[in-house]
Amino acid sequence: ILNVEQSPQSLHVQEGDSTNFTCSFPSSNFYALHWYRWETAKSPEALFVMTLNGDEKKKGRISATLNTKEGYSYLYIKGSQPEDSATYLCAFSPYGGSQGNLIFGKGTKLSVKP
Amino acid sequence: ETGVTQTPRHLVMGMTNKKSLKCEQHLGHNAMYWYKQSAKKPLELMFVYSLEERVENNSVPSRFSPECPNSSHLFLHLHTLQPEDSALYLCASSQLANPYNEQFFGPGTRLTVL
């Protein structure tokens, strides 16, 4: 059974703090790793799709790194703002899996206090 | 707005009812997906359609019946559901059904089975 683990489950930070969370996935059979941001009462929104070991991607204050050999990805948020409050999901696509098959973690719920 | 709409947003049904969930994407994508999120569980892939053909059925019970009449529309027909089928059902689309394409999600249908 392929499992994606995310930690921590939830995180409370103050506005201006920088934070990071982890996504762990099986290191064998790696194809791609996705990060999504899901605000309450809205649709999940794609942040990054990462495929290569050592990949680093950045969008504004949010960045992500990927280590496919050890099976983890980090998501970083620099200078958190209240509007960053959301659940951050990662999803793993295994090599040899069905087309477009993403295996999701349970997410990290981030709350940013003003 | 992600370009993916779902109706209805909320649905309450009895175990003997038949109902359908509808998804429409306005992005010109060729792949569409149904996901289920039960309480305290990660998003679980149910079905994948690529170019209107079903390419993945993730061991979903037959009381859930998908239909993809064209590349813009996806339905999930429901009949004789169980209370444990109560969940959030999300639709998504992507350019192609492959691991490199980010998926665009609808806002979901919150289903309650009495």
PDB file of N, CA and C in Angstrom, chain A residues 7-59:
ATOM      1  N   SER A   7       3.497  16.064   7.818  1.00  0.00           N
ATOM      2  CA  SER A   7       3.649  16.527   9.196  1.00  0.00           C
ATOM      3  C   SER A   7       4.106  17.977   9.203  1.00  0.00           C
ATOM      4  N   PRO A   8       3.678  18.744  10.245  1.00  0.00           N
ATOM      5  CA  PRO A   8       2.729  18.301  11.265  1.00  0.00           C
ATOM      6  C   PRO A   8       1.311  18.255  10.711  1.00  0.00           C
ATOM      7  N   GLN A   9       0.393  17.747  11.501  1.00  0.00           N
ATOM      8  CA  GLN A   9      -1.004  17.695  11.091  1.00  0.00           C
ATOM      9  C   GLN A   9      -1.587  19.107  11.063  1.00  0.00           C
ATOM     10  N   SER A  10      -1.199  19.928  12.061  1.00  0.00           N
ATOM     11  CA  SER A  10      -1.639  21.314  12.106  1.00  0.00           C
ATOM     12  C   SER A  10      -0.543  22.182  12.698  1.00  0.00           C
ATOM     13  N   LEU A  11      -0.643  23.457  12.386  1.00  0.00           N
ATOM     14  CA  LEU A  11       0.412  24.388  12.760  1.00  0.00           C
ATOM     15  C   LEU A  11      -0.218  25.761  12.993  1.00  0.00           C
ATOM     16  N   HIS A  12       0.143  26.381  14.117  1.00  0.00           N
ATOM     17  CA  HIS A  12      -0.354  27.725  14.399  1.00  0.00           C
ATOM     18  C   HIS A  12       0.855  28.633  14.507  1.00  0.00           C
ATOM     19  N   VAL A  13       0.890  29.684  13.694  1.00  0.00           N
ATOM     20  CA  VAL A  13       2.022  30.612  13.717  1.00  0.00           C
ATOM     21  C   VAL A  13       1.503  32.037  13.775  1.00  0.00           C
ATOM     22  N   GLN A  14       2.403  32.946  14.118  1.00  0.00           N
ATOM     23  CA  GLN A  14       2.073  34.368  14.130  1.00  0.00           C
ATOM     24  C   GLN A  14       2.404  34.973  12.765  1.00  0.00           C
ATOM     25  N   GLU A  15       1.672  35.992  12.434  1.00  0.00           N
ATOM     26  CA  GLU A  15       1.955  36.734  11.202  1.00  0.00           C
ATOM     27  C   GLU A  15       3.430  37.143  11.188  1.00  0.00           C
ATOM     28  N   GLY A  16       4.071  36.927  10.062  1.00  0.00           N
ATOM     29  CA  GLY A  16       5.483  37.270   9.941  1.00  0.00           C
ATOM     30  C   GLY A  16       6.431  36.114  10.178  1.00  0.00           C
ATOM     31  N   ASP A  17       5.941  35.061  10.853  1.00  0.00           N
ATOM     32  CA  ASP A  17       6.795  33.885  11.076  1.00  0.00           C
ATOM     33  C   ASP A  17       7.017  33.160   9.752  1.00  0.00           C
ATOM     34  N   SER A  18       8.171  32.535   9.632  1.00  0.00           N
ATOM     35  CA  SER A  18       8.407  31.624   8.520  1.00  0.00           C
ATOM     36  C   SER A  18       8.162  30.208   9.009  1.00  0.00           C
ATOM     37  N   THR A  19       7.683  29.348   8.137  1.00  0.00           N
ATOM     38  CA  THR A  19       7.320  28.010   8.561  1.00  0.00           C
ATOM     39  C   THR A  19       7.607  27.004   7.458  1.00  0.00           C
ATOM     40  N   ASN A  20       7.652  25.761   7.836  1.00  0.00           N
ATOM     41  CA  ASN A  20       7.827  24.728   6.819  1.00  0.00           C
ATOM     42  C   ASN A  20       7.154  23.452   7.275  1.00  0.00           C
ATOM     43  N   PHE A  21       6.743  22.645   6.339  1.00  0.00           N
ATOM     44  CA  PHE A  21       6.193  21.338   6.653  1.00  0.00           C
ATOM     45  C   PHE A  21       6.675  20.299   5.653  1.00  0.00           C
ATOM     46  N   THR A  22       6.432  19.039   6.033  1.00  0.00           N
ATOM     47  CA  THR A  22       7.059  17.915   5.344  1.00  0.00           C
ATOM     48  C   THR A  22       6.035  16.999   4.707  1.00  0.00           C
ATOM     49  N   CYS A  23       6.418  16.459   3.577  1.00  0.00           N
ATOM     50  CA  CYS A  23       5.643  15.411   2.912  1.00  0.00           C
ATOM     51  C   CYS A  23       6.592  14.239   2.675  1.00  0.00           C
ATOM     52  N   SER A  24       6.221  13.051   3.156  1.00  0.00           N
ATOM     53  CA  SER A  24       7.036  11.842   2.937  1.00  0.00           C
ATOM     54  C   SER A  24       6.286  10.884   2.034  1.00  0.00           C
ATOM     55  N   PHE A  25       6.997  10.278   1.114  1.00  0.00           N
ATOM     56  CA  PHE A  25       6.366   9.380   0.137  1.00  0.00           C
ATOM     57  C   PHE A  25       7.327   8.238  -0.169  1.00  0.00           C
ATOM     58  N   PRO A  26       6.838   7.160  -0.784  1.00  0.00           N
ATOM     59  CA  PRO A  26       7.733   6.046  -1.115  1.00  0.00           C
ATOM     60  C   PRO A  26       8.813   6.503  -2.098  1.00  0.00           C
ATOM     61  N   SER A  27      10.071   6.200  -1.795  1.00  0.00           N
ATOM     62  CA  SER A  27      11.163   6.683  -2.652  1.00  0.00           C
ATOM     63  C   SER A  27      11.330   5.845  -3.913  1.00  0.00           C
ATOM     64  N   SER A  28      10.794   4.643  -3.896  1.00  0.00           N
ATOM     65  CA  SER A  28      10.863   3.836  -5.112  1.00  0.00           C
ATOM     66  C   SER A  28       9.645   4.162  -5.969  1.00  0.00           C
ATOM     67  N   ASN A  29       9.747   3.969  -7.246  1.00  0.00           N
ATOM     68  CA  ASN A  29       8.628   4.179  -8.164  1.00  0.00           C
ATOM     69  C   ASN A  29       8.116   5.613  -8.185  1.00  0.00           C
ATOM     70  N   PHE A  30       9.015   6.568  -8.039  1.00  0.00           N
ATOM     71  CA  PHE A  30       8.583   7.962  -8.033  1.00  0.00           C
ATOM     72  C   PHE A  30       8.351   8.447  -9.453  1.00  0.00           C
ATOM     73  N   TYR A  31       7.273   9.231  -9.606  1.00  0.00           N
ATOM     74  CA  TYR A  31       6.991   9.831 -10.906  1.00  0.00           C
ATOM     75  C   TYR A  31       6.860  11.351 -10.768  1.00  0.00           C
ATOM     76  N   ALA A  32       6.047  11.801  -9.827  1.00  0.00           N
ATOM     77  CA  ALA A  32       5.837  13.238  -9.642  1.00  0.00           C
ATOM     78  C   ALA A  32       5.282  13.496  -8.248  1.00  0.00           C
ATOM     79  N   LEU A  33       5.475  14.718  -7.790  1.00  0.00           N
ATOM     80  CA  LEU A  33       4.982  15.137  -6.485  1.00  0.00           C
ATOM     81  C   LEU A  33       4.261  16.474  -6.669  1.00  0.00           C
ATOM     82  N   HIS A  34       3.031  16.541  -6.192  1.00  0.00           N
ATOM     83  CA  HIS A  34       2.221  17.761  -6.318  1.00  0.00           C
ATOM     84  C   HIS A  34       2.004  18.376  -4.939  1.00  0.00           C
ATOM     85  N   TRP A  35       1.957  19.704  -4.892  1.00  0.00           N
ATOM     86  CA  TRP A  35       1.508  20.428  -3.708  1.00  0.00           C
ATOM     87  C   TRP A  35       0.264  21.238  -4.074  1.00  0.00           C
ATOM     88  N   TYR A  36      -0.738  21.165  -3.189  1.00  0.00           N
ATOM     89  CA  TYR A  36      -1.974  21.927  -3.369  1.00  0.00           C
ATOM     90  C   TYR A  36      -2.268  22.719  -2.106  1.00  0.00           C
ATOM     91  N   ARG A  37      -2.928  23.831  -2.298  1.00  0.00           N
ATOM     92  CA  ARG A  37      -3.354  24.694  -1.200  1.00  0.00           C
ATOM     93  C   ARG A  37      -4.876  24.696  -1.190  1.00  0.00           C
ATOM     94  N   TRP A  38      -5.483  24.433  -0.017  1.00  0.00           N
ATOM     95  CA  TRP A  38      -6.940  24.297   0.064  1.00  0.00           C
ATOM     96  C   TRP A  38      -7.456  25.176   1.172  1.00  0.00           C
ATOM     97  N   GLU A  39      -8.035  26.311   0.778  1.00  0.00           N
ATOM     98  CA  GLU A  39      -8.675  27.194   1.746  1.00  0.00           C
ATOM     99  C   GLU A  39     -10.071  26.685   2.050  1.00  0.00           C
ATOM    100  N   THR A  40     -10.517  26.950   3.253  1.00  0.00           N
ATOM    101  CA  THR A  40     -11.843  26.511   3.685  1.00  0.00           C
ATOM    102  C   THR A  40     -12.908  27.059   2.740  1.00  0.00           C
ATOM    103  N   ALA A  41     -13.843  26.209   2.357  1.00  0.00           N
ATOM    104  CA  ALA A  41     -14.983  26.565   1.495  1.00  0.00           C
ATOM    105  C   ALA A  41     -14.574  26.937   0.078  1.00  0.00           C
ATOM    106  N   LYS A  42     -13.339  26.622  -0.283  1.00  0.00           N
ATOM    107  CA  LYS A  42     -12.899  26.872  -1.669  1.00  0.00           C
ATOM    108  C   LYS A  42     -12.390  25.563  -2.276  1.00  0.00           C
ATOM    109  N   SER A  43     -11.912  25.655  -3.522  1.00  0.00           N
ATOM    110  CA  SER A  43     -11.373  24.478  -4.207  1.00  0.00           C
ATOM    111  C   SER A  43      -9.885  24.355  -3.940  1.00  0.00           C
ATOM    112  N   PRO A  44      -9.368  23.121  -3.872  1.00  0.00           N
ATOM    113  CA  PRO A  44      -7.904  22.965  -3.828  1.00  0.00           C
ATOM    114  C   PRO A  44      -7.287  23.625  -5.058  1.00  0.00           C
ATOM    115  N   GLU A  45      -6.134  24.252  -4.832  1.00  0.00           N
ATOM    116  CA  GLU A  45      -5.475  24.997  -5.901  1.00  0.00           C
ATOM    117  C   GLU A  45      -4.032  24.516  -6.009  1.00  0.00           C
ATOM    118  N   ALA A  46      -3.589  24.194  -7.212  1.00  0.00           N
ATOM    119  CA  ALA A  46      -2.232  23.673  -7.400  1.00  0.00           C
ATOM    120  C   ALA A  46      -1.201  24.744  -7.098  1.00  0.00           C
ATOM    121  N   LEU A  47      -0.166  24.344  -6.358  1.00  0.00           N
ATOM    122  CA  LEU A  47       0.981  25.219  -6.106  1.00  0.00           C
ATOM    123  C   LEU A  47       2.151  24.806  -6.993  1.00  0.00           C
ATOM    124  N   PHE A  48       2.545  23.539  -6.886  1.00  0.00           N
ATOM    125  CA  PHE A  48       3.716  23.066  -7.621  1.00  0.00           C
ATOM    126  C   PHE A  48       3.509  21.629  -8.085  1.00  0.00           C
ATOM    127  N   VAL A  49       4.136  21.306  -9.215  1.00  0.00           N
ATOM    128  CA  VAL A  49       4.314  19.921  -9.645  1.00  0.00           C
ATOM    129  C   VAL A  49       5.810  19.720  -9.805  1.00  0.00           C
ATOM    130  N   MET A  50       6.352  18.738  -9.088  1.00  0.00           N
ATOM    131  CA  MET A  50       7.797  18.551  -9.065  1.00  0.00           C
ATOM    132  C   MET A  50       8.122  17.140  -9.523  1.00  0.00           C
ATOM    133  N   THR A  51       9.170  17.027 -10.326  1.00  0.00           N
ATOM    134  CA  THR A  51       9.469  15.720 -10.906  1.00  0.00           C
ATOM    135  C   THR A  51      10.916  15.280 -10.726  1.00  0.00           C
ATOM    136  N   LEU A  52      11.850  16.221 -10.596  1.00  0.00           N
ATOM    137  CA  LEU A  52      13.269  15.845 -10.591  1.00  0.00           C
ATOM    138  C   LEU A  52      13.857  15.936  -9.190  1.00  0.00           C
ATOM    139  N   ASN A  53      14.712  14.981  -8.852  1.00  0.00           N
ATOM    140  CA  ASN A  53      15.405  15.026  -7.577  1.00  0.00           C
ATOM    141  C   ASN A  53      16.193  16.323  -7.486  1.00  0.00           C
ATOM    142  N   GLY A  54      16.071  17.018  -6.355  1.00  0.00           N
ATOM    143  CA  GLY A  54      16.780  18.275  -6.189  1.00  0.00           C
ATOM    144  C   GLY A  54      16.011  19.487  -6.706  1.00  0.00           C
ATOM    145  N   ASP A  55      14.852  19.229  -7.295  1.00  0.00           N
ATOM    146  CA  ASP A  55      14.001  20.316  -7.790  1.00  0.00           C
ATOM    147  C   ASP A  55      13.704  21.310  -6.678  1.00  0.00           C
ATOM    148  N   GLU A  56      13.745  22.596  -7.020  1.00  0.00           N
ATOM    149  CA  GLU A  56      13.262  23.628  -6.104  1.00  0.00           C
ATOM    150  C   GLU A  56      12.333  24.520  -6.911  1.00  0.00           C
ATOM    151  N   LYS A  57      11.158  24.800  -6.335  1.00  0.00           N
ATOM    152  CA  LYS A  57      10.217  25.662  -7.043  1.00  0.00           C
ATOM    153  C   LYS A  57       9.777  26.777  -6.102  1.00  0.00           C
ATOM    154  N   LYS A  58       9.437  27.913  -6.697  1.00  0.00           N
ATOM    155  CA  LYS A  58       9.072  29.066  -5.873  1.00  0.00           C
ATOM    156  C   LYS A  58       7.914  29.808  -6.521  1.00  0.00           C
ATOM    157  N   LYS A  59       6.975  30.243  -5.648  1.00  0.00           N
ATOM    158  CA  LYS A  59       5.864  31.071  -6.107  1.00  0.00           C
ATOM    159  C   LYS A  59       5.641  32.114  -5.022  1.00  0.00           C
TER     160      LYS A  59
END
